């Protein structure tokens, strides 16, 4: 048994989960998996499923994050076609959003983003979170039909004010072919002019180049 001799059962289980993630589930990474023929893929998937059945409980599997959790679920379901679909979707749903325009008018904040790498999605969502709080809102980015590859979102000042005197951060979350990637911070070029839609908050780029709004200090009108 892989866990034999370890008196800490929880630690042993996590070590086995890490082994499964690093040695088995990496087999399904897009660049690698697309080079494997169907027969080989089916054989390896069967072996990985046997390993999971013996050592990885569904509850333990839930501790994995995207895309390993989705890979593990498809392996357990013996779904080779689903794994192929996931491999095709992964690069798109893990694309990073970068703000190329941020402006404010009539008490609203609007932004336009591009994805890197670019690709066609089923849905792109803007997730707004108050830093250090549980406040969160979600809305869709709308594709700009006149400029393929660009997406836009508009937030009204009242919605931002509802977060209270905190720093507000922006995240993007993409969905393709039924698979939704992890959230990631919206980046912004530090050279991009940033304006505040009202005198109540300040739009800025963090030292790491991420888009945020400071709601803590009322700005001069």
Coordinates of N, CA and C in Angstrom, one line a residue, residues 103-111 126-128 137 139 141 152-160 163 168-170 197 201 211 213:
X103 N -12.6 53.3 -18.8 CA -13.1 54.7 -18.8 C -14.3 54.9 -17.9
X104 N -14.6 56.1 -17.6 CA -15.8 56.4 -16.8 C -16.6 57.6 -17.3
X105 N -17.9 57.4 -17.4 CA -18.8 58.5 -17.8 C -20.2 58.2 -17.3
X106 N -20.9 59.3 -17.0 CA -22.2 59.2 -16.5 C -22.3 58.3 -15.2
X107 N -21.3 58.4 -14.4 CA -21.3 57.6 -13.2 C -21.1 56.1 -13.4
X108 N -20.6 55.7 -14.5 CA -20.4 54.3 -14.8 C -18.9 54.1 -15.1
X109 N -18.5 52.8 -14.9 CA -17.1 52.4 -15.2 C -17.2 51.4 -16.3
X110 N -16.5 51.5 -17.4 CA -16.5 50.6 -18.5 C -15.1 50.1 -18.8
X111 N -15.0 48.9 -19.2 CA -13.7 48.3 -19.6 C -13.8 47.4 -20.8
X126 N -17.2 38.6 -15.8 CA -16.4 39.5 -15.0 C -16.9 39.3 -13.5
X127 N -15.9 38.9 -12.7 CA -16.2 38.7 -11.3 C -15.6 39.8 -10.5
X128 N -16.4 40.5 -9.7 CA -15.9 41.7 -8.9 C -15.9 41.3 -7.5
X137 N -19.8 40.1 -6.9 CA -20.8 40.2 -8.0 C -20.2 39.6 -9.3
X139 N -21.0 39.3 -13.6 CA -21.8 39.7 -14.8 C -21.0 39.2 -16.0
X141 N -19.2 39.5 -19.7 CA -18.6 40.4 -20.7 C -19.4 40.2 -22.0
X152 N -16.4 43.6 -23.6 CA -16.7 44.8 -22.9 C -17.6 44.5 -21.7
X153 N -17.5 45.3 -20.7 CA -18.4 45.2 -19.5 C -18.6 46.6 -18.9
X154 N -19.7 46.9 -18.4 CA -20.1 48.2 -17.8 C -20.6 48.0 -16.4
X155 N -20.0 48.7 -15.4 CA -20.4 48.7 -14.1 C -20.9 50.0 -13.6
X156 N -22.1 50.1 -13.0 CA -22.6 51.4 -12.6 C -22.0 51.7 -11.2
X157 N -21.9 53.0 -10.9 CA -21.3 53.5 -9.7 C -21.9 53.0 -8.5
X158 N -23.2 52.8 -8.5 CA -24.0 52.3 -7.3 C -23.5 50.9 -7.0
X159 N -23.3 50.1 -8.0 CA -22.9 48.7 -7.7 C -21.5 48.7 -7.0
X160 N -20.6 49.5 -7.5 CA -19.3 49.6 -6.9 C -19.4 50.1 -5.5
X163 N -19.9 47.9 -2.4 CA -18.9 47.1 -1.8 C -18.3 47.8 -0.5
X168 N -11.5 47.1 -4.5 CA -12.3 46.2 -5.3 C -11.4 45.7 -6.4
X169 N -11.3 44.3 -6.6 CA -10.5 43.7 -7.6 C -11.4 43.0 -8.7
X170 N -10.8 42.9 -9.9 CA -11.6 42.4 -11.0 C -11.0 41.1 -11.5
X197 N -14.8 57.1 -12.6 CA -16.1 57.6 -13.1 C -16.8 58.5 -12.1
X201 N -14.1 57.2 -5.9 CA -13.2 56.1 -5.9 C -12.1 56.3 -7.0
X211 N -5.9 45.3 -12.4 CA -6.8 46.3 -12.4 C -7.6 46.3 -11.0
X213 N -10.0 49.0 -8.0 CA -10.6 50.3 -7.7 C -10.5 50.5 -6.2

